[in-house]
XYZ file of C-alpha atoms in Angstrom:
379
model
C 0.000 0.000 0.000
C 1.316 3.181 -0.698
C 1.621 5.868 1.785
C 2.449 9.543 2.514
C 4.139 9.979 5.505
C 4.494 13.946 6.463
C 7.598 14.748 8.330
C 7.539 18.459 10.238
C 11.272 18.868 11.279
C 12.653 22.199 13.096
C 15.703 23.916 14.284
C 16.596 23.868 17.956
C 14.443 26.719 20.318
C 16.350 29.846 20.538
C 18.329 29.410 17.505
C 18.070 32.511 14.739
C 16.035 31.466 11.734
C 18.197 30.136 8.800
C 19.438 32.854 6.237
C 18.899 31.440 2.401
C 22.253 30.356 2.247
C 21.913 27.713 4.936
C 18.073 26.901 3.645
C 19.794 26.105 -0.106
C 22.298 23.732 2.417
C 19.838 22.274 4.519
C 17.607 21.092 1.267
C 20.796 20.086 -0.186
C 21.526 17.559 2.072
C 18.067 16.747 2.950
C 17.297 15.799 -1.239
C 20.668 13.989 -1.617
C 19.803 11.984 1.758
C 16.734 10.497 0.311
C 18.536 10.023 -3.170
C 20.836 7.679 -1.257
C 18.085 5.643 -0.287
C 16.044 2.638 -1.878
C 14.477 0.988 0.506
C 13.596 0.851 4.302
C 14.257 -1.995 6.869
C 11.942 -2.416 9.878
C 12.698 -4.262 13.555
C 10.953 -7.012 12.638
C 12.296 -7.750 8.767
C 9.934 -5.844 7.088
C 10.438 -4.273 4.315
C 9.007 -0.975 2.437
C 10.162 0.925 -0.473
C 10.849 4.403 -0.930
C 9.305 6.039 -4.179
C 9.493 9.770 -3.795
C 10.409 12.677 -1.592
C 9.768 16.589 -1.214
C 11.745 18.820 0.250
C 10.651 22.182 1.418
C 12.275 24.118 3.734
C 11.566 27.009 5.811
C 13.710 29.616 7.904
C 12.693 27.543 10.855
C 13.186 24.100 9.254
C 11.441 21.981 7.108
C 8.772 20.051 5.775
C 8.964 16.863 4.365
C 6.731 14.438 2.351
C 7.725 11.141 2.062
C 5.733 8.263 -0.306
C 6.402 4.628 0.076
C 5.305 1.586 -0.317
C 5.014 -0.050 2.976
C 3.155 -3.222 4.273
C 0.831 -1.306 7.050
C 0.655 2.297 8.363
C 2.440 2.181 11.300
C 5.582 0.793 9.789
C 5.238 3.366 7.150
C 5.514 6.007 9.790
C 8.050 4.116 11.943
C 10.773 3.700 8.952
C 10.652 7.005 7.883
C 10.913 8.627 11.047
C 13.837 6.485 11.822
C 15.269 7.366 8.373
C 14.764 11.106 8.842
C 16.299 10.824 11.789
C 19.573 9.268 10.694
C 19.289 11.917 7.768
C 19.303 14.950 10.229
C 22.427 12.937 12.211
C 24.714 12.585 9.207
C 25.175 16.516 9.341
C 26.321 18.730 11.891
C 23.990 21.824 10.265
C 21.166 19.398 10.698
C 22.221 17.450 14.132
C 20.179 19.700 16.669
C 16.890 19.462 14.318
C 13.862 17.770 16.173
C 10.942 15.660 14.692
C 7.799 17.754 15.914
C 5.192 15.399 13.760
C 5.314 12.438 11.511
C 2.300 10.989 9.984
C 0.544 9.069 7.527
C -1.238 10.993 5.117
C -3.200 8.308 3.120
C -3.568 7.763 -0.258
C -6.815 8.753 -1.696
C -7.845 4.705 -3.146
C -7.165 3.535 0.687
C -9.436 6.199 1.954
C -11.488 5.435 -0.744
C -11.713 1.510 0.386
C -12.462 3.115 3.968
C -15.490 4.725 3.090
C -16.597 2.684 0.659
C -16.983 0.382 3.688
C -18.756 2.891 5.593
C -22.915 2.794 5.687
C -26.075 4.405 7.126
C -27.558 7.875 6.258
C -24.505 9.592 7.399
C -22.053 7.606 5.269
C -20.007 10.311 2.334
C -20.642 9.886 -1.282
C -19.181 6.905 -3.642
C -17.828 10.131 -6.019
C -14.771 11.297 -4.622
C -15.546 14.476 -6.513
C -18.688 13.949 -4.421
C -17.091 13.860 -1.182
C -14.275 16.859 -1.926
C -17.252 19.051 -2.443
C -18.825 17.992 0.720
C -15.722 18.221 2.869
C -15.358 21.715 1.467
C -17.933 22.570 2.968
C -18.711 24.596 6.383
C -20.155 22.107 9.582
C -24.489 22.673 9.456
C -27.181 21.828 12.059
C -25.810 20.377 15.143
C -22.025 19.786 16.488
C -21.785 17.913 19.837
C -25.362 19.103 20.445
C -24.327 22.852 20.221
C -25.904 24.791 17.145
C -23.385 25.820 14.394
C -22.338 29.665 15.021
C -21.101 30.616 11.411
C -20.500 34.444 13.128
C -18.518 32.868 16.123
C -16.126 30.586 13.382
C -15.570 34.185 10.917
C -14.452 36.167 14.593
C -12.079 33.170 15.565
C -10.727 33.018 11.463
C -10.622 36.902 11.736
C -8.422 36.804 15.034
C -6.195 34.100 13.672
C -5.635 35.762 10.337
C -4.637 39.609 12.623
C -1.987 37.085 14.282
C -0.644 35.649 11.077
C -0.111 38.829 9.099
C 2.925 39.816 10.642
C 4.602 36.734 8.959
C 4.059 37.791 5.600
C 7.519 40.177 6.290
C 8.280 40.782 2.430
C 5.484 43.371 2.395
C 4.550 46.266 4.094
C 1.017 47.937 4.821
C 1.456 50.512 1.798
C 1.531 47.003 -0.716
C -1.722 46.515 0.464
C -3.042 50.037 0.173
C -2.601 51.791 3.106
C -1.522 55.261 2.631
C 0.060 57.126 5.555
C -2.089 58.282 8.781
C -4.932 57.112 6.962
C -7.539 54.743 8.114
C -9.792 53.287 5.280
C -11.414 56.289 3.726
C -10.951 58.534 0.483
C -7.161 59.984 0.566
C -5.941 62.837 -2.128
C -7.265 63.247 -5.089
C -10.099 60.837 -4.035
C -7.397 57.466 -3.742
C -8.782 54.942 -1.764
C -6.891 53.906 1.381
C -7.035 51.290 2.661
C -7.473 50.792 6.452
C -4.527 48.800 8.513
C -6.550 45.886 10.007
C -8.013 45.616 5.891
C -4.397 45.222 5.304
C -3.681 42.690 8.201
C -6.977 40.303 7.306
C -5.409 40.369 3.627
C -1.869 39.438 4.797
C -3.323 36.954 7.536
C -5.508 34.934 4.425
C -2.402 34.660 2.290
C -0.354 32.835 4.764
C -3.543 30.477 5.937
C -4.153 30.244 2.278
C -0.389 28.841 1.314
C -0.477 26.085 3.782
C -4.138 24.964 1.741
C -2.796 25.965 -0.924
C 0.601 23.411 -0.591
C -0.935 20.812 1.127
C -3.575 20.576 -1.750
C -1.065 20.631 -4.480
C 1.037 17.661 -2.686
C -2.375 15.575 -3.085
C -2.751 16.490 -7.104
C 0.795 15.693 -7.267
C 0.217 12.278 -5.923
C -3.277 11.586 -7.984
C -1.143 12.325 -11.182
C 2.109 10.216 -9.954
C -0.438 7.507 -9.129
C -2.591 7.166 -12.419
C 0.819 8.289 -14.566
C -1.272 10.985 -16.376
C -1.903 14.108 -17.585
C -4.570 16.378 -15.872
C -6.574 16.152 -19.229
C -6.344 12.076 -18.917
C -6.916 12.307 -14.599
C -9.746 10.406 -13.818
C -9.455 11.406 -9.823
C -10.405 14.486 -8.266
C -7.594 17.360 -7.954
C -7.671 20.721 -6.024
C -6.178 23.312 -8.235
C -3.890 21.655 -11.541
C -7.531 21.368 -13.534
C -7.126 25.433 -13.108
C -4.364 26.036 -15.151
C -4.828 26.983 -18.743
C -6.750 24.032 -20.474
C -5.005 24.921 -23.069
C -2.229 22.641 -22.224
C -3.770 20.283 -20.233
C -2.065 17.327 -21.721
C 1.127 18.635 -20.806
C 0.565 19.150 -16.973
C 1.943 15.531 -16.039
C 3.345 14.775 -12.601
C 6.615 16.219 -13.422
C 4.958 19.078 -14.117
C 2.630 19.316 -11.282
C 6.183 18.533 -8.653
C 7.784 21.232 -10.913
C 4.549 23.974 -10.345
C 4.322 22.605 -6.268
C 8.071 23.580 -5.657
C 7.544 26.875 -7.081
C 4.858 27.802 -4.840
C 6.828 26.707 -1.890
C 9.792 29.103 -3.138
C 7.421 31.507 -4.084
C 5.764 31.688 -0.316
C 9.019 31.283 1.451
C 10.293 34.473 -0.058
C 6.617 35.853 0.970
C 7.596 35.136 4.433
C 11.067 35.121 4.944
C 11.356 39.077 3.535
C 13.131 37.936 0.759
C 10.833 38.482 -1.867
C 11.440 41.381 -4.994
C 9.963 40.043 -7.627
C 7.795 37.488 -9.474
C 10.763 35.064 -11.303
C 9.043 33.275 -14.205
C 5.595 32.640 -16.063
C 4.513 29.775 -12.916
C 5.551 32.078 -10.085
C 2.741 34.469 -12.390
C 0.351 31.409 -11.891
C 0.939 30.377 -8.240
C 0.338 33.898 -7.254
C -2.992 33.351 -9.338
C -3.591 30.542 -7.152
C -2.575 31.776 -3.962
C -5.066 34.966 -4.522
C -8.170 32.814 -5.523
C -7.515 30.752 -2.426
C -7.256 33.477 -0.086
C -10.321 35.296 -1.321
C -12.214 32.144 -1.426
C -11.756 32.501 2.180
C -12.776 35.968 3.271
C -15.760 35.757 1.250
C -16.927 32.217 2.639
C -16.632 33.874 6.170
C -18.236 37.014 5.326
C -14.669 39.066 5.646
C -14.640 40.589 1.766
C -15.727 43.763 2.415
C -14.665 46.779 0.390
C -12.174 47.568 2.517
C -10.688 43.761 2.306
C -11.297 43.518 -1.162
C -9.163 47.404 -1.633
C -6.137 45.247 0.193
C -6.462 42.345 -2.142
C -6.632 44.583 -5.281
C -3.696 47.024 -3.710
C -1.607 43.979 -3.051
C -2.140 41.558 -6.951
C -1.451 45.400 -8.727
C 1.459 45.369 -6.501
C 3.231 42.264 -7.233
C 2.072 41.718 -10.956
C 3.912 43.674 -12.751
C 1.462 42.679 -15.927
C -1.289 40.379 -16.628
C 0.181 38.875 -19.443
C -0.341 35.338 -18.775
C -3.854 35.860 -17.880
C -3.948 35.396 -21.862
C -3.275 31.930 -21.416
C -6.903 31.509 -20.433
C -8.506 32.755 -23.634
C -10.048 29.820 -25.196
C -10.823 32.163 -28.215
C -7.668 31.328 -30.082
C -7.207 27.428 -31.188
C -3.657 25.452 -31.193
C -1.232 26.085 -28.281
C 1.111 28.202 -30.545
C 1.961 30.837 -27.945
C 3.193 33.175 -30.863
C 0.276 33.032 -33.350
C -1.741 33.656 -29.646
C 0.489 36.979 -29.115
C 0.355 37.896 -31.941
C -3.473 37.679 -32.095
C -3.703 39.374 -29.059
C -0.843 42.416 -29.882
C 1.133 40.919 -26.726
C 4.034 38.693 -26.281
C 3.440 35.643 -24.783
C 6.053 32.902 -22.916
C 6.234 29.700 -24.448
C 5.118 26.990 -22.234
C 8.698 25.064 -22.128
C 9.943 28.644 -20.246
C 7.266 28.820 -18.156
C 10.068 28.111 -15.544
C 12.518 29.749 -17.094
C 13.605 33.105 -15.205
C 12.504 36.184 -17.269
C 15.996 37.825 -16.424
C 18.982 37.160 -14.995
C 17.965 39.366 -11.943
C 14.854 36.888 -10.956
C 14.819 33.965 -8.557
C 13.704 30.794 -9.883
C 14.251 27.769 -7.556
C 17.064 25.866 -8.673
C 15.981 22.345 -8.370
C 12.882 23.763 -11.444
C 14.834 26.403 -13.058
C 15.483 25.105 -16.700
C 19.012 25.966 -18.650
C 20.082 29.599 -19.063
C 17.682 31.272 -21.794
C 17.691 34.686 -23.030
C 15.735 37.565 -21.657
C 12.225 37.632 -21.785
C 11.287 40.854 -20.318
C-alpha cells in the first residue's frame, strides 16, 4: 500500500532562523539523503520501499513528504521517522533538528476503500468528486449538540488571520493600500486607502491560504504520480492543476505538477522570509494566481470581503504583478497552443510553455531544483 508519511522537522528553540544560504544547504543535504536511499528496513524484517520525496524548507526548518510503499501504516511512519532521523544525524547543520510530527497521510484509493466500507444515512458519497465538495464545505445543524455559530467561526478566522499577518515580512502595509495616517477612507485626489486591520486580514488569508494551498497541491501531485497521467487524462479528483490553462492540459503531467508545487513553496518562502522582490518566471505568475483565488475564497466564505478587504487584495495583486500577461493563457478564443500566433493575435508577447520556468531575467529567482538551462531575456 502506498503511503504519505508527512515529516515536520525544526531547528533547535532559541536558535536565529536560517538565512537562504543555509536553507539552499539544509535542502541540499536533505534531497541527496533520500537520493541515497532505496528501501527501508523495519525491527521485525519488514520491508518498504521508498518512491518519492519533497523537500521544502523554511527559515525555521522543514517540511517533508515522504511516499512509500510499505506493508501497514504504522511501519510506514516508523521507517521514515527512523530514516529522517539518521538523515538529520549525518550533518552537523542538521544534528540539533527535532521531529515535531510524523504521519501518515493516506492515499486517496485507501481512503477510498475506507469509506466505501462505511454505511447508514450519514455515510459520504461513492464520487470522490462527491465527497471533496462535501468536505469543502462549512459544519451545518448540530455539532456535539451545540448549534453551528457561522458568526462565532468568521471572529475566531478573523483573530487568527490579525496574528498571522505579521509573517508575511516581504510586504509592508502601503503594498496593500494603506496610505500614511490614513484609516480606510478617500485619501488625495479621491485614492482609496485602505485601512490597517483591511491590510492585516489580507496578509493573515495569504499565509492560511499557502499552507491549503501546498498541502492541496502535494495531493494532485500524488493523484497524477499515481494514475501516470496528464490532468486532461486524470480520472481522480484534484484541487487546483484542472485550473491552469486548459489549453495545455495534456502537458501538466506529474513532473509538471512537482515542478509547479516547488515553485509555490519558493514563491511563499520568499513571501515570508522578507526575501521576496519580484515574481521570477511565467509559474511564479500562476501560483500567485492561485494563492489569490484561495485566499479570497476565504474571506468571502466567512463574510470578511468587504470593500475595505477587497481594496487590500486589489492594492496587493497590482502590486506584485507587474502585468497580466499570462492571464492570456486563459482565452479559449484562439485554437492550437502556438503561444506566438496567440500573441500575436492578441498584440502581446506571450512565454512559451517550455519557459514557463525559465527566469525572465537574470535578476529573478527561480528555484534551482525547477529552473530550466540559461535562456535569453524575456522581459
Amino acid at each position: 500500500m502506498t503511503y504519505v508519511v508527512t515529516v515536520d522537522t525544526r531547528i533547535p528553540e532559541g536558535t536565529p532562523e536560517m538565512d537562504p544560504l543555509q536553507r539552499a544547504g539544509a535542502v541540499a543535504l536533505l534531497e541527496d539523503g533520500f537520493q541515497s536511499v532505496k528501501s527501508l528496513e523495519g525491527a521485525d524484517g519488514a520491508e518498504a520501499e521508498l518512491l518519492d520525496s519533497i523537500v521544502a524548507v523554511h527559515p525555521d526548518g522543514a517540511l517533508l513528504k515522504v511516499f512509500v510503499e510499505a506493508p501497514a501504516l504504522e511501519f510506514a511512519e516508523d521507517a521514515v521517522q527512523v530514516l529522517v532521523d539518521e538523515l538529520l544525524e549525518r550533518s552537523e547543520l542538521l544534528a540539533d533538528w527535532r521531529i515535531e510530527r510524523c504521519e501518515v497521510e493516506l492515499h486517496q484509493d485507501l481512503a477510498k476503500e475506507s469509506l466505501d466500507a462505511a454505511d447508514g444515512p450519514d455515510a459520504p458519497p461513492d464520487d470522490p468528486a462527491a465527497r471533496k465538495a462535501r468536505h469543502a464545505q462549512p459544519p451545518s445543524g448540530e455539532r456535539v449538540g451545540e448549534e453551528y455559530d457561522a458568526d462565532v467561526r468568521a471572529k475566531s478566522l478573523r483573530n487568527r488571520m490579525l496574528e498571522l499577518a505579521d509573517q508575511l515580512r516581504s510586504f509592508p502595509p502601503a503594498a496593500f493600500g494603506v496610505l500614511d495616517g490614513a484609516e480606510g477612507q478617500e485619501g488625495e485626489a479621491g485614492s482609496f486607502s485602505v485601512s490597517p486591520e483591511g491590510a492585516a486580514l489580507v496578509a493573515g488569508a495569504l499565509v492560511l491560504a499557502t499552507d491549503v494551498l501546498v498541502a492541496e497541491l502535494f495531493e494532485d501531485v500524488q493523484v497524477l504520480t499515481q494514475e501516470d497521467s496528464s490532468v486532461a487524462e486524470c480520472e481522480g479528483p484534484l484541487w487546483h492543476l484542472e485550473r491552469l490553462p486548459d489549453r495545455y492540459a495534456l502537458r501538466y503531467d506529474a513532473l509538471f505538477a512537482r515542478r509547479f508545487l516547488v515553485s509555490v513553496i519558493a514563491l511563499t518562502t520568499r513571501f515570508t522570509d522578507g526575501s521576496f522582490r519580484r515574481l521570477g518566471c511565467v509559474a511564479e505568475e500562476l501560483a500567485l494566481r492561485f494563492l489569490l483565488r484561495e485566499a479570497t475564497a476565504t474571506l468571502e466564505v466567512y463574510g470578511l470581503l468587504d470593500d475595505d478587504v477587497s481594496g487590500a487584495l486589489d492594492a496587493f495583486a497590482g502590486h506584485v504583478f507587474e502585468d497580466m500577461d499570462h492571464e492570456w493563457l486563459y482565452d479559449g478564443s484562439v485554437d492550437g497552443d502556438d503561444e506566438e500566433t496567440l500573441g500575436d493575435a492578441l498584440g502581446i508577447e506571450l512565454v512559451a510553455f517550455e519557459e514557463w520556468f525559465t527566469p525572465f531575467d537574470e535578476g529573478r529567482y527561480v528555484h534551482p531544483s525547477v529552473a530550466d538551462g540559461p535562456e535569453e531575456a524575456r522581459r
